[in-house]
Amino acid sequence: MTAVTPPNAPLREHFVLPAGRIYLNGNSLGPLPKLARERLHRVIDAEWGQHIVSGWNQAGWVDLPQRVGNKLGALIGAARGQVVVCDSTSVNILKLLHAALSWHPQRRVLLLEEQAFPTDNYMAQGLRQLRPDLELRPLPGSQIAAALDDSVAAVLVSHINYRSGERLDLPSIQAQATNQGIPIVWDLAHSAGAVPLDLDSWGVDYAVGCGYKFLNGGPGAPAFAYVAQRHQAQLQPLLSGWFGHARPFAFEPDYQPAADINRLQVGTPPILSMSALDAALDVFASQSIHQLWQQSCALFERLLQALEADPVFDECELLTPRAPEARGSQLSLHHPEAYAICRALAADDVIADYREPGILRLGLAPAYLRADDVDQAAALLLRILREQRWRDPAFQTRLKVT
Ligand SMILES: *Cc1c(COP(=O)(O)O)cnc(C)c1O
């Protein structure tokens, strides 16, 4: 089979990429965009430094959550006024799950994904303090569509699974749920900035996602929440903080939610992180997400072909579906020594990550990865397997963050 040649990382010059290192971890924490670095310097020196408190008005800080939300919305197929950037993905899950559960207060079943990113299901477990009658029902992602019936109050599920990279057929599951009047909260942590999304035309009700993964907003960047326009007026915020009030600076004694998506805000927004994310999103302005996805597909196929060409690769089990429509922008492998293999890769400047149990994740962010990067990563991984370099005791001890 001939090797697939990806076009050459069209947005690469926008990023600060440490020399000599191949970064296959943009699915966990995206690298620093130069625009974000410049913006942070400006926000710190000119805005915080000079304006201090008047920055809220003069530098427009107060409008950032919605302004950045609208910019992000353009990348995920959401018309203006439906996305707000705030809090963490975990917190936004709680807010939107609570909203979704208000549709059918008499129903008890909350469908979850068995292999979900743990925080998603932890948040659902916490919500049981308000709804002790809720029955949490975790299922394999592939069985969710078949489990939709009139006992189901709501669904929380990831579009792309963080471990395997498997992608669910969002439009068809959403259409079925809409037909049955069941709300779904989609977790788009591994989708936003990686694969084309069309939330409005797919009829999505609620969605959340991360700012720091494929969107490159920086460590701890705020997350986003999407609520379709048609559901906003009925949404009674569980976390009724002053930034979601209709008139935060009237300092009224009683809560009244903002008329729009701003009602999902809770407290004072983190302006430094929000500004970095705002600038990071500008990196995507010159390239369509469809083009980036094509690039990602070419990287995936090239990497997999290089790996499969060597029989030692039979030690690994490919967890990610090969078909582009069935996966996200990562390649996940199972190997009993995956943790030590990941450390051995890092020792030679190929940065991937490890997830329990025994999973090596190779993130394929198309904005900055080149054909040559995946070639070198494949060659190194094969060398580590062939020479069993993972046996080195230095690679066997666990670090705090994997
Ligand atoms: C990364 C990730 C999160 C992280 O949530 P935070 O609250 O931002 O820490 C949540 N869900 C999924 C599916 C993720 O991949």
CSV table of N, CA and C in Angstrom, one decimal, residues 3 101 120 132 144 171 183 198 222 225 240 262 271 273 296 323 348 353 364 378 394 396:
chain,number,residue,atom,x,y,z
A,3,ALA,N,2.1,5.0,0.9
A,3,ALA,CA,1.9,5.9,2.0
A,3,ALA,C,1.0,7.0,1.7
A,101,LEU,N,-32.8,17.1,33.1
A,101,LEU,CA,-33.7,16.3,34.0
A,101,LEU,C,-35.0,17.0,34.3
A,120,ASP,N,-17.5,12.7,34.1
A,120,ASP,CA,-18.9,12.8,33.6
A,120,ASP,C,-19.8,12.0,34.5
A,132,PRO,N,-32.5,11.7,44.6
A,132,PRO,CA,-32.2,10.4,45.1
A,132,PRO,C,-32.9,9.3,44.4
A,144,ILE,N,-26.6,2.9,23.5
A,144,ILE,CA,-27.4,4.0,24.0
A,144,ILE,C,-28.7,4.2,23.2
A,171,PRO,N,-25.7,12.6,14.9
A,171,PRO,CA,-26.9,13.0,14.2
A,171,PRO,C,-28.0,12.0,14.3
A,183,PRO,N,-34.0,14.4,26.2
A,183,PRO,CA,-32.8,15.3,26.1
A,183,PRO,C,-31.5,14.5,26.2
A,198,ASP,N,-21.9,20.1,13.6
A,198,ASP,CA,-23.0,20.9,13.1
A,198,ASP,C,-24.2,20.9,14.1
A,222,PRO,N,-11.1,27.8,30.4
A,222,PRO,CA,-12.5,27.5,30.7
A,222,PRO,C,-13.1,26.7,29.7
A,225,ALA,N,-20.4,25.7,27.2
A,225,ALA,CA,-21.7,25.1,27.3
A,225,ALA,C,-22.6,25.6,26.1
A,240,SER,N,-27.2,29.3,40.6
A,240,SER,CA,-27.7,30.6,40.3
A,240,SER,C,-26.8,31.7,40.8
A,262,ASN,N,-26.4,33.7,28.8
A,262,ASN,CA,-25.6,34.1,30.0
A,262,ASN,C,-26.1,33.6,31.3
A,271,ILE,N,-10.5,36.0,33.6
A,271,ILE,CA,-10.2,36.8,32.4
A,271,ILE,C,-8.9,36.4,31.7
A,273,SER,N,-7.4,33.3,31.5
A,273,SER,CA,-7.6,32.1,30.8
A,273,SER,C,-8.5,32.3,29.6
A,296,SER,N,-6.1,15.4,9.4
A,296,SER,CA,-6.1,14.4,10.5
A,296,SER,C,-6.2,13.0,10.0
A,323,ALA,N,-12.2,3.4,10.3
A,323,ALA,CA,-13.1,4.3,9.4
A,323,ALA,C,-13.2,5.7,10.0
A,348,ASP,N,12.6,9.9,24.3
A,348,ASP,CA,13.2,10.2,23.0
A,348,ASP,C,12.3,11.3,22.4
A,353,ASP,N,0.3,10.0,25.6
A,353,ASP,CA,-0.1,9.8,27.0
A,353,ASP,C,-0.7,8.4,27.2
A,364,LEU,N,-3.6,13.2,17.4
A,364,LEU,CA,-3.2,13.6,16.0
A,364,LEU,C,-3.8,15.0,15.7
A,378,ALA,N,6.2,6.7,14.6
A,378,ALA,CA,6.0,5.3,14.3
A,378,ALA,C,7.3,4.5,14.4
A,394,ALA,N,13.6,2.6,34.8
A,394,ALA,CA,13.3,4.0,34.9
A,394,ALA,C,11.9,4.3,34.3
A,396,GLN,N,9.3,2.4,34.5
A,396,GLN,CA,8.2,1.6,35.1
A,396,GLN,C,7.5,2.3,36.2
